[in-house]
Amino acid sequence: MMEENEENKTPVAAEEDHTEETKNEEVKPEAEAPEEVKNPEASAAASAIAAADKPEEEKSETSEPKPETKADDISGTYNGTDKPSDPKSPTYFHKINYSNDGTISIDEQMENLRAGYAKKLGKSRIFDVISIVLMLSAFVAVLLLMFLRNENTPNWVTWVVLVIALVVIIGAFVLSTVFNKKNAAVAKEYLGAYEELLNGFVLSDMNVEDAKICVDAKIEDKQIIEAHYFKVINKIESRAIVEGSRNSYGFTLGEVAVVIPPVKISDCNKKPEDLLELDGTAYIPSPVENTLTGTQEVPAKDMTLVDLKLNEELNGKDAKKKSKDEQKAQANASDEVSSGLFGKYYAYDRSVKSEESVIITFMGSKEYTVLPDYTTGFKALHVPGLRSNIVVYAADPKESAKFFDEQGVALLNAITPNMTVQSLFISLNSYGSKCGIMLSDDIMQLPIKKLGSLGAYDAYKEATDKAFAFIDYADDKSASASLPKADDDAVVIEGK
């Protein structure tokens, strides 16, 4: 701006010097240099003052236009570091080979896999136990020698016992170290086989092409940040990354843990109160109907086991239990969580327009639910017909209203958190489509003992299929569905 003002000033100064020169032509045979040339620093300061005195209209003409701000712009805080994979653990991706002829369930496949590796791990443990027994025996022998030794005990006996004990201890330690490494290698091999089987099963109906997996690979931190869900992220851990292509768009799946600053459970489950209708107007709740309990009845489809118990208590049942539960709830009100997500995370490169961005959270149990806190540029919506445990934020209600028509609402209501799928969220914006699923230990822990509960893998797959049914529906209805992707060589998917 300073240079532009300098140019504006220079002609004026030159004109004044020319006038002065004409008046004193006989007295000053040679014109002096302009003042700004003599003292460039003073000229620069004068230009700055002149610029400050200009009217706002004149300033706006010379100032550069500010870049347009999008609702889904990323400006949160990330305290972690996007570290590459450990060079000691090469990230070799290999193709997922999964097959099921329908004669065996996924639970049976998992049990067969577990049983096979349990035998391998059992053999290693046998040698581990033997090494521990040998070391204990050597220690016991030395202790007995110390207590039973007297003046009549030859010195050579003492030295023989000590040497034998030392040899046994060293040998047992070496044996334990060798088989512990072997045991770790078998466990890692088991983890790879487990993740390949699990992901192959979950993606079997997802139309994912050329799916490859690497247990040691890490997800790109930006793929988590781009969900526009967590305002502050302290750390991101990941493993078992799957990469592939879905409908000619990039597709990534991984086991992810997102660490956030500790937050009270009551705070991360607090629903927004000021809602907007899909047309952008303020939502005004209908008056609460008078009921026997003096409260608004909860629709049956929205009721959970906790809701049913509460309903019984409000109707006078189990009054003592109600009091105890209230005290327990108050005691747990200060409990905090620092895990924003512990489960599976999907990053799908098919995107919507920035103004169509939406964040949808499916609330489950309070201790496993974290509502988004990075809602800058978004408004909370009231979507008619949507279950009360589904919270929706949108950048522009009018632009995203098309996602929440009758079919869209039906697709969302079909997604129900349960004992396995504890909660989940869907985030659609100009960076792509993201989905995070909070999962129970039935999925996240490598099964060592015989499967205690059946149906967990089916529940996880069902939630994934239903989540992507809505993602595909919204992506197809987006105004950007017929626009080319950022990659010039990419295949364009036309909106349906």
Coordinates of C-alpha atoms in Angstrom, one line a residue:
M1 CA 0.0 0.0 0.0
M2 CA 2.9 2.3 0.7
E3 CA 4.3 1.9 -2.8
E4 CA 0.9 2.8 -4.3
N5 CA 0.6 5.9 -2.2
E6 CA 4.1 6.9 -3.1
E7 CA 3.3 6.8 -6.8
N8 CA 0.2 8.9 -6.1
K9 CA 2.2 11.5 -4.3
T10 CA 5.1 11.8 -6.7
P11 CA 3.3 13.6 -9.6
V12 CA 1.8 16.1 -7.1
A13 CA 5.3 16.9 -5.7
A14 CA 6.8 17.3 -9.2
E15 CA 4.1 19.7 -10.2
E16 CA 4.7 21.9 -7.1
D17 CA 8.5 21.9 -7.8
H18 CA 7.8 22.9 -11.3
T19 CA 5.7 25.9 -10.3
E20 CA 8.3 27.1 -7.8
E21 CA 10.9 26.8 -10.4
T22 CA 9.0 29.0 -12.8
K23 CA 8.6 31.7 -10.2
N24 CA 12.2 31.9 -9.3
E25 CA 13.7 31.2 -12.6
E26 CA 16.1 34.1 -12.5
V27 CA 17.2 33.6 -8.9
K28 CA 17.7 29.8 -9.1
P29 CA 19.3 28.8 -12.3
E30 CA 19.2 25.1 -11.4
A31 CA 16.2 23.4 -9.7
E32 CA 16.8 21.5 -6.5
A33 CA 16.0 17.8 -6.1
P34 CA 12.5 17.1 -4.8
E35 CA 12.3 16.7 -1.0
E36 CA 11.4 12.9 -1.2
V37 CA 14.5 12.2 -3.2
K38 CA 16.7 14.1 -0.6
N39 CA 15.1 12.3 2.3
P40 CA 13.4 9.1 1.3
E41 CA 12.6 8.1 4.9
A42 CA 10.6 11.2 5.5
S43 CA 8.8 10.7 2.2
A44 CA 7.9 7.2 3.2
A45 CA 6.5 8.4 6.6
A46 CA 4.6 11.1 4.9
S47 CA 3.1 8.6 2.5
A48 CA 1.9 6.4 5.5
I49 CA 0.3 9.4 7.1
A50 CA -1.4 10.4 3.9
A51 CA -2.7 6.9 3.5
A52 CA -4.1 7.0 7.1
D53 CA -5.9 10.3 6.3
K54 CA -7.6 8.9 3.2
P55 CA -11.3 8.2 3.4
E56 CA -12.4 4.5 3.8
E57 CA -13.7 4.4 0.2
E58 CA -10.3 5.4 -1.2
K59 CA -8.5 2.9 1.1
S60 CA -10.7 0.0 -0.1
E61 CA -9.8 0.7 -3.7
T62 CA -6.1 0.2 -3.1
S63 CA -6.3 -2.6 -0.5
E64 CA -6.0 -6.2 -1.7
P65 CA -9.2 -8.3 -1.4
K66 CA -9.3 -10.7 1.5
P67 CA -9.5 -14.4 0.6
E68 CA -13.0 -15.9 1.0
T69 CA -13.6 -17.7 4.3
K70 CA -15.3 -21.1 4.0
A71 CA -17.4 -22.6 6.7
D72 CA -15.3 -25.8 6.8
D73 CA -11.9 -24.0 6.9
I74 CA -9.5 -25.7 9.3
S75 CA -8.1 -23.5 12.0
G76 CA -8.2 -25.7 15.1
T77 CA -5.4 -26.7 17.4
Y78 CA -3.3 -29.8 16.9
N79 CA -0.7 -30.5 19.6
G80 CA 0.6 -33.7 18.1
T81 CA 3.1 -34.3 15.3
D82 CA 2.3 -36.0 12.0
K83 CA 5.2 -38.5 12.3
P84 CA 6.0 -40.9 9.5
S85 CA 5.9 -44.6 10.1
D86 CA 8.7 -46.1 12.0
P87 CA 11.6 -46.9 9.6
K88 CA 12.3 -50.0 11.6
S89 CA 8.9 -51.3 10.7
P90 CA 8.6 -51.0 6.9
T91 CA 5.1 -50.2 5.7
Y92 CA 4.5 -52.9 3.2
F93 CA 1.0 -52.9 1.9
H94 CA -0.4 -56.2 0.7
K95 CA -3.8 -57.0 -0.9
I96 CA -6.6 -58.1 1.3
N97 CA -7.7 -61.6 0.5
Y98 CA -11.1 -62.3 2.0
S99 CA -13.6 -65.0 1.0
N100 CA -16.7 -66.4 2.5
D101 CA -18.9 -68.8 0.6
G102 CA -21.8 -68.2 3.1
T103 CA -21.5 -71.6 4.8
I104 CA -19.6 -70.1 7.8
S105 CA -20.3 -67.0 9.8
I106 CA -17.7 -64.3 10.6
D107 CA -17.8 -65.4 14.2
E108 CA -16.8 -68.9 13.2
Q109 CA -14.0 -67.6 11.0
M110 CA -12.7 -65.5 13.8
E111 CA -12.8 -68.4 16.2
N112 CA -10.9 -70.7 13.8
L113 CA -8.3 -68.0 13.4
R114 CA -8.0 -67.5 17.1
A115 CA -7.7 -71.2 17.8
G116 CA -4.9 -71.6 15.2
Y117 CA -2.8 -68.9 16.7
A118 CA -3.6 -69.9 20.2
K119 CA -1.7 -73.2 19.6
K120 CA 1.3 -71.2 18.3
L121 CA 1.2 -68.9 21.2
G122 CA 0.7 -71.8 23.6
K123 CA 3.9 -73.5 22.5
S124 CA 5.9 -70.3 23.1
R125 CA 4.4 -70.0 26.5
I126 CA 5.5 -73.5 27.5
F127 CA 9.1 -72.6 27.0
D128 CA 8.6 -69.3 28.8
V129 CA 7.2 -71.2 31.8
I130 CA 10.1 -73.7 31.6
S131 CA 12.6 -70.8 31.7
I132 CA 10.9 -69.2 34.7
V133 CA 10.9 -72.5 36.6
L134 CA 14.6 -73.0 35.9
M135 CA 15.5 -69.5 37.2
L136 CA 13.4 -70.0 40.3
S137 CA 15.0 -73.4 40.9
A138 CA 18.5 -71.9 40.7
F139 CA 17.6 -69.1 43.1
V140 CA 16.1 -71.7 45.6
A141 CA 19.3 -73.8 45.3
V142 CA 21.5 -70.8 46.1
L143 CA 19.3 -69.8 49.1
L144 CA 19.4 -73.4 50.5
L145 CA 23.1 -73.4 50.2
M146 CA 23.4 -70.1 52.1
F147 CA 21.2 -71.4 55.0
L148 CA 22.5 -75.0 55.2
R149 CA 26.2 -74.2 54.7
N150 CA 28.4 -74.6 57.8
E151 CA 32.0 -74.9 58.7
N152 CA 32.2 -78.6 57.5
T153 CA 30.9 -77.7 54.0
P154 CA 33.7 -77.9 51.5
N155 CA 34.4 -74.8 49.6
W156 CA 34.3 -76.6 46.3
V157 CA 30.6 -77.6 46.9
T158 CA 29.7 -74.0 47.4
W159 CA 31.5 -72.9 44.2
V160 CA 29.9 -75.8 42.2
V161 CA 26.4 -74.9 43.3
L162 CA 27.0 -71.2 42.5
V163 CA 28.4 -71.9 39.1
I164 CA 25.6 -74.3 38.2
A165 CA 23.0 -71.8 39.5
L166 CA 24.6 -69.0 37.5
V167 CA 24.7 -71.1 34.3
V168 CA 21.0 -72.1 34.8
I169 CA 19.9 -68.5 35.4
I170 CA 21.8 -67.2 32.3
G171 CA 20.5 -70.1 30.2
A172 CA 16.9 -69.6 31.4
F173 CA 17.2 -65.9 30.7
V174 CA 18.4 -66.5 27.1
L175 CA 15.7 -69.0 26.6
S176 CA 13.0 -66.6 27.9
T177 CA 14.3 -63.8 25.7
V178 CA 14.4 -65.9 22.5
F179 CA 10.9 -67.2 23.0
N180 CA 9.5 -63.9 24.1
K181 CA 10.7 -62.5 20.8
K182 CA 9.2 -65.4 19.0
N183 CA 5.9 -64.9 20.9
A184 CA 5.8 -61.3 20.0
A185 CA 6.4 -62.1 16.3
V186 CA 3.5 -64.7 16.5
A187 CA 1.3 -62.1 18.1
K188 CA 2.1 -59.5 15.5
E189 CA 1.3 -62.1 12.8
Y190 CA -1.9 -62.8 14.5
L191 CA -2.8 -59.1 14.6
G192 CA -2.2 -58.8 10.9
A193 CA -4.3 -61.9 10.1
Y194 CA -7.1 -60.6 12.4
E195 CA -7.1 -57.1 10.8
E196 CA -7.1 -58.6 7.3
L197 CA -10.0 -60.8 8.1
L198 CA -12.0 -58.1 9.9
N199 CA -11.5 -55.4 7.3
G200 CA -12.1 -57.9 4.4
F201 CA -15.4 -58.8 6.0
V202 CA -16.5 -55.2 6.7
L203 CA -15.6 -54.0 3.2
S204 CA -17.0 -57.0 1.4
D205 CA -20.2 -55.1 0.3
M206 CA -18.6 -51.6 0.1
N207 CA -17.4 -51.7 -3.5
V208 CA -13.8 -51.0 -2.5
E209 CA -11.3 -51.9 -5.2
D210 CA -7.7 -52.8 -4.8
A211 CA -7.9 -52.8 -1.0
K212 CA -4.5 -53.1 0.6
I213 CA -3.5 -53.3 4.2
C214 CA -0.5 -52.6 6.4
V215 CA -0.6 -53.1 10.2
D216 CA 2.4 -50.8 10.8
A217 CA 1.1 -48.0 8.6
K218 CA -0.2 -44.7 10.1
I219 CA -3.1 -42.6 9.0
E220 CA -2.3 -39.0 7.8
D221 CA -3.2 -36.7 10.7
K222 CA -4.8 -34.3 8.3
Q223 CA -7.4 -36.9 7.4
I224 CA -8.6 -36.7 11.0
I225 CA -8.3 -32.9 11.3
E226 CA -10.3 -32.4 8.1
A227 CA -13.4 -34.0 9.7
H228 CA -13.8 -30.5 11.4
Y229 CA -15.0 -32.4 14.5
F230 CA -12.4 -31.8 17.3
K231 CA -11.3 -28.3 18.0
V232 CA -8.2 -29.3 19.9
I233 CA -6.3 -32.6 19.3
N234 CA -3.5 -33.6 21.6
K235 CA -2.5 -36.8 19.9
I236 CA -3.4 -39.2 17.1
E237 CA -2.5 -42.9 17.2
S238 CA -3.3 -45.3 14.4
R239 CA -2.5 -48.7 12.9
A240 CA -3.8 -51.3 10.4
I241 CA -4.4 -48.8 7.6
V242 CA -6.4 -50.0 4.6
E243 CA -6.0 -48.0 1.3
G244 CA -8.0 -48.5 -1.8
S245 CA -10.4 -46.9 -4.3
R246 CA -14.2 -46.7 -4.0
N247 CA -16.2 -45.4 -7.0
S248 CA -12.9 -44.1 -8.4
Y249 CA -12.4 -42.0 -5.3
G250 CA -9.6 -42.5 -2.7
F251 CA -10.6 -44.6 0.3
T252 CA -8.8 -45.0 3.6
L253 CA -9.7 -47.0 6.7
G254 CA -7.8 -47.4 9.9
E255 CA -7.8 -48.2 13.6
V256 CA -7.6 -44.8 15.3
A257 CA -7.3 -43.3 18.7
V258 CA -7.8 -39.5 19.0
V259 CA -6.7 -38.0 22.3
I260 CA -8.3 -34.7 23.2
P261 CA -8.0 -32.4 26.4
P262 CA -9.9 -33.9 29.3
V263 CA -13.6 -32.9 29.2
K264 CA -16.5 -33.6 31.6
I265 CA -18.8 -36.3 30.3
S266 CA -21.8 -34.0 31.0
D267 CA -20.2 -31.3 28.8
C268 CA -19.3 -33.6 25.8
N269 CA -22.9 -34.9 25.9
K270 CA -24.6 -31.5 26.1
K271 CA -26.9 -31.0 23.1
P272 CA -27.2 -27.6 21.4
E273 CA -30.2 -25.7 22.5
D274 CA -30.6 -23.0 19.8
L275 CA -31.7 -24.9 16.7
L276 CA -32.6 -23.8 13.2
E277 CA -35.1 -25.3 10.9
L278 CA -34.0 -26.6 7.5
D279 CA -35.2 -23.3 5.9
G280 CA -32.8 -21.3 8.2
T281 CA -35.5 -19.9 10.5
A282 CA -35.3 -20.4 14.3
Y283 CA -36.8 -23.6 15.6
I284 CA -39.6 -23.1 18.1
P285 CA -40.4 -26.3 20.0
S286 CA -44.0 -27.2 20.3
P287 CA -45.5 -26.8 23.8
V288 CA -44.9 -29.7 26.1
E289 CA -48.0 -31.8 26.4
N290 CA -49.4 -32.5 29.9
T291 CA -48.8 -36.1 30.8
L292 CA -49.2 -38.2 33.9
T293 CA -45.6 -37.4 34.7
G294 CA -45.8 -33.8 33.8
T295 CA -43.2 -34.3 31.1
Q296 CA -43.1 -34.8 27.4
E297 CA -43.4 -38.5 26.5
V298 CA -40.4 -39.9 24.6
P299 CA -41.2 -41.7 21.4
A300 CA -40.8 -45.4 21.7
K301 CA -38.2 -45.6 18.9
D302 CA -36.1 -43.1 20.9
M303 CA -36.2 -45.0 24.1
T304 CA -33.1 -46.8 25.4
L305 CA -32.9 -49.1 28.5
V306 CA -31.9 -46.1 30.5
D307 CA -34.9 -44.1 29.3
L308 CA -37.3 -47.0 30.2
K309 CA -35.9 -47.3 33.7
L310 CA -36.2 -43.5 34.2
N311 CA -39.8 -43.6 32.9
E312 CA -40.6 -46.2 35.5
E313 CA -39.0 -44.2 38.3
L314 CA -40.9 -41.0 37.3
N315 CA -44.1 -43.0 37.6
G316 CA -43.4 -43.8 41.2
K317 CA -41.6 -47.2 40.8
D318 CA -38.5 -47.9 42.7
A319 CA -38.3 -44.6 44.6
K320 CA -35.4 -45.6 46.7
K321 CA -33.5 -46.8 43.6
K322 CA -34.2 -43.5 41.9
S323 CA -32.6 -41.6 44.8
K324 CA -29.5 -43.8 44.7
D325 CA -29.2 -43.5 41.0
E326 CA -29.5 -39.7 41.2
Q327 CA -26.7 -39.6 43.8
K328 CA -24.6 -41.9 41.6
A329 CA -25.2 -39.7 38.6
Q330 CA -24.2 -36.6 40.6
A331 CA -21.0 -38.4 41.8
N332 CA -20.1 -39.3 38.2
A333 CA -20.9 -35.8 36.9
S334 CA -17.3 -34.8 37.4
D335 CA -15.9 -37.8 35.5
E336 CA -13.9 -36.8 32.5
V337 CA -12.9 -38.4 29.2
S338 CA -9.9 -37.7 27.0
S339 CA -10.6 -40.1 24.2
G340 CA -12.5 -38.4 21.4
L341 CA -12.5 -41.5 19.3
F342 CA -11.3 -45.1 19.9
G343 CA -12.4 -47.3 17.0
K344 CA -12.4 -47.3 13.2
Y345 CA -12.1 -44.2 11.0
Y346 CA -13.0 -43.8 7.3
A347 CA -11.7 -41.1 5.0
Y348 CA -13.4 -41.1 1.6
D349 CA -12.3 -38.5 -0.9
R350 CA -15.7 -37.8 -2.4
S351 CA -16.7 -34.4 -1.2
V352 CA -19.6 -31.9 -1.0
K353 CA -19.5 -28.1 -1.4
S354 CA -18.3 -26.1 1.5
E355 CA -21.6 -24.5 2.1
E356 CA -23.2 -28.0 2.1
S357 CA -21.0 -29.2 5.0
V358 CA -22.7 -31.2 7.7
I359 CA -21.6 -32.9 10.9
I360 CA -23.9 -35.7 12.2
T361 CA -23.4 -37.4 15.6
F362 CA -25.2 -40.6 16.7
M363 CA -25.2 -40.5 20.5
G364 CA -24.9 -43.7 22.4
S365 CA -23.9 -44.3 26.1
K366 CA -22.7 -41.0 27.6
E367 CA -19.3 -42.3 28.6
Y368 CA -18.7 -43.3 24.9
T369 CA -20.2 -40.2 23.2
V370 CA -18.3 -37.0 22.4
L371 CA -20.3 -34.4 20.5
P372 CA -18.3 -32.1 18.2
D373 CA -16.8 -29.0 19.7
Y374 CA -15.3 -27.6 16.4
T375 CA -18.6 -26.1 15.2
T376 CA -17.3 -22.7 14.1
G377 CA -19.2 -21.7 11.0
F378 CA -21.9 -24.3 11.7
K379 CA -25.4 -24.1 13.1
A380 CA -27.3 -26.8 15.0
L381 CA -30.4 -28.1 13.1
H382 CA -33.7 -29.5 14.0
V383 CA -34.5 -32.1 11.4
P384 CA -38.2 -33.2 11.4
G385 CA -38.6 -37.0 11.9
L386 CA -35.0 -37.6 13.1
R387 CA -34.4 -39.5 16.2
S388 CA -33.6 -37.4 19.3
N389 CA -30.2 -39.0 19.8
I390 CA -29.0 -37.8 16.4
V391 CA -27.4 -34.3 16.6
V392 CA -26.9 -32.4 13.3
Y393 CA -24.8 -29.3 12.5
A394 CA -24.8 -27.6 9.1
A395 CA -22.8 -24.8 7.5
D396 CA -25.9 -23.5 5.7
P397 CA -29.3 -25.1 6.5
K398 CA -30.8 -24.3 3.2
E399 CA -27.9 -25.8 1.2
S400 CA -27.9 -29.0 3.2
A401 CA -31.7 -29.4 3.5
K402 CA -31.7 -31.7 0.5
F403 CA -29.8 -34.3 2.5
F404 CA -32.5 -34.5 5.1
D405 CA -35.6 -35.3 3.0
E406 CA -37.7 -38.3 3.8
Q407 CA -35.3 -40.8 2.4
G408 CA -32.2 -39.2 4.0
V409 CA -33.9 -39.2 7.4
A410 CA -34.9 -42.8 7.0
L411 CA -31.3 -43.7 6.2
L412 CA -30.0 -41.9 9.3
N413 CA -32.7 -43.4 11.6
A414 CA -31.6 -46.8 10.5
I415 CA -28.2 -46.2 12.2
T416 CA -28.5 -47.2 15.9
P417 CA -25.7 -47.3 18.5
N418 CA -25.5 -50.5 20.5
M419 CA -23.2 -52.5 22.8
T420 CA -20.6 -52.9 20.0
V421 CA -21.1 -49.6 18.0
Q422 CA -21.0 -47.3 21.0
S423 CA -21.4 -44.1 19.0
L424 CA -20.4 -42.7 15.7
F425 CA -20.3 -39.5 13.6
I426 CA -20.4 -38.6 9.9
S427 CA -18.8 -35.4 8.6
L428 CA -19.2 -34.2 5.0
N429 CA -17.4 -31.2 3.7
S430 CA -15.2 -29.9 0.9
Y431 CA -12.3 -32.0 2.1
G432 CA -14.2 -35.3 1.7
S433 CA -16.5 -37.6 3.6
K434 CA -15.4 -38.9 7.0
C435 CA -16.9 -41.4 9.4
G436 CA -15.7 -42.3 12.9
I437 CA -17.1 -45.2 14.8
M438 CA -16.5 -45.7 18.6
L439 CA -16.2 -49.5 19.1
S440 CA -16.2 -51.8 22.0
D441 CA -13.4 -54.2 23.1
D442 CA -15.1 -57.0 21.2
I443 CA -13.6 -55.4 18.0
M444 CA -10.7 -53.4 19.3
Q445 CA -9.0 -56.1 21.4
L446 CA -7.3 -59.0 19.7
P447 CA -9.3 -62.1 20.9
I448 CA -7.1 -64.4 23.0
K449 CA -9.8 -66.5 24.7
K450 CA -12.8 -68.1 23.0
L451 CA -15.3 -65.5 21.7
G452 CA -17.6 -64.6 24.5
S453 CA -20.2 -62.7 22.6
L454 CA -21.4 -63.4 19.1
G455 CA -22.7 -60.8 16.5
A456 CA -20.2 -58.0 17.3
Y457 CA -18.6 -58.2 13.9
D458 CA -21.9 -58.2 12.1
A459 CA -23.0 -55.2 14.2
Y460 CA -19.9 -53.3 13.2
K461 CA -20.3 -54.1 9.5
E462 CA -24.0 -53.2 9.6
A463 CA -23.2 -49.8 11.0
T464 CA -20.6 -49.2 8.4
D465 CA -22.9 -50.2 5.5
K466 CA -25.7 -48.0 6.8
A467 CA -23.4 -45.0 7.4
F468 CA -22.1 -45.2 3.8
A469 CA -25.6 -45.6 2.5
F470 CA -26.3 -42.1 3.8
I471 CA -22.9 -40.8 2.7
D472 CA -23.5 -42.0 -0.8
Y473 CA -27.0 -40.5 -0.8
A474 CA -25.8 -37.1 0.4
D475 CA -22.9 -37.1 -2.0
D476 CA -25.1 -37.9 -4.9
K477 CA -27.5 -35.1 -4.0
S478 CA -24.7 -32.6 -3.5
A479 CA -24.4 -29.8 -6.0
S480 CA -20.8 -30.8 -6.5
A481 CA -21.7 -34.4 -7.5
S482 CA -21.3 -33.6 -11.2
L483 CA -18.2 -31.4 -10.7
P484 CA -14.7 -32.8 -11.6
K485 CA -12.4 -33.8 -8.7
A486 CA -9.2 -32.0 -7.9
D487 CA -7.2 -34.8 -9.6
D488 CA -7.3 -34.0 -13.3
D489 CA -6.8 -37.7 -14.1
A490 CA -9.6 -38.9 -11.9
V491 CA -12.8 -40.3 -13.2
V492 CA -15.8 -38.1 -12.7
I493 CA -18.8 -39.6 -10.9
E494 CA -22.0 -38.1 -12.1
G495 CA -24.7 -37.5 -9.5
K496 CA -27.7 -39.8 -9.7

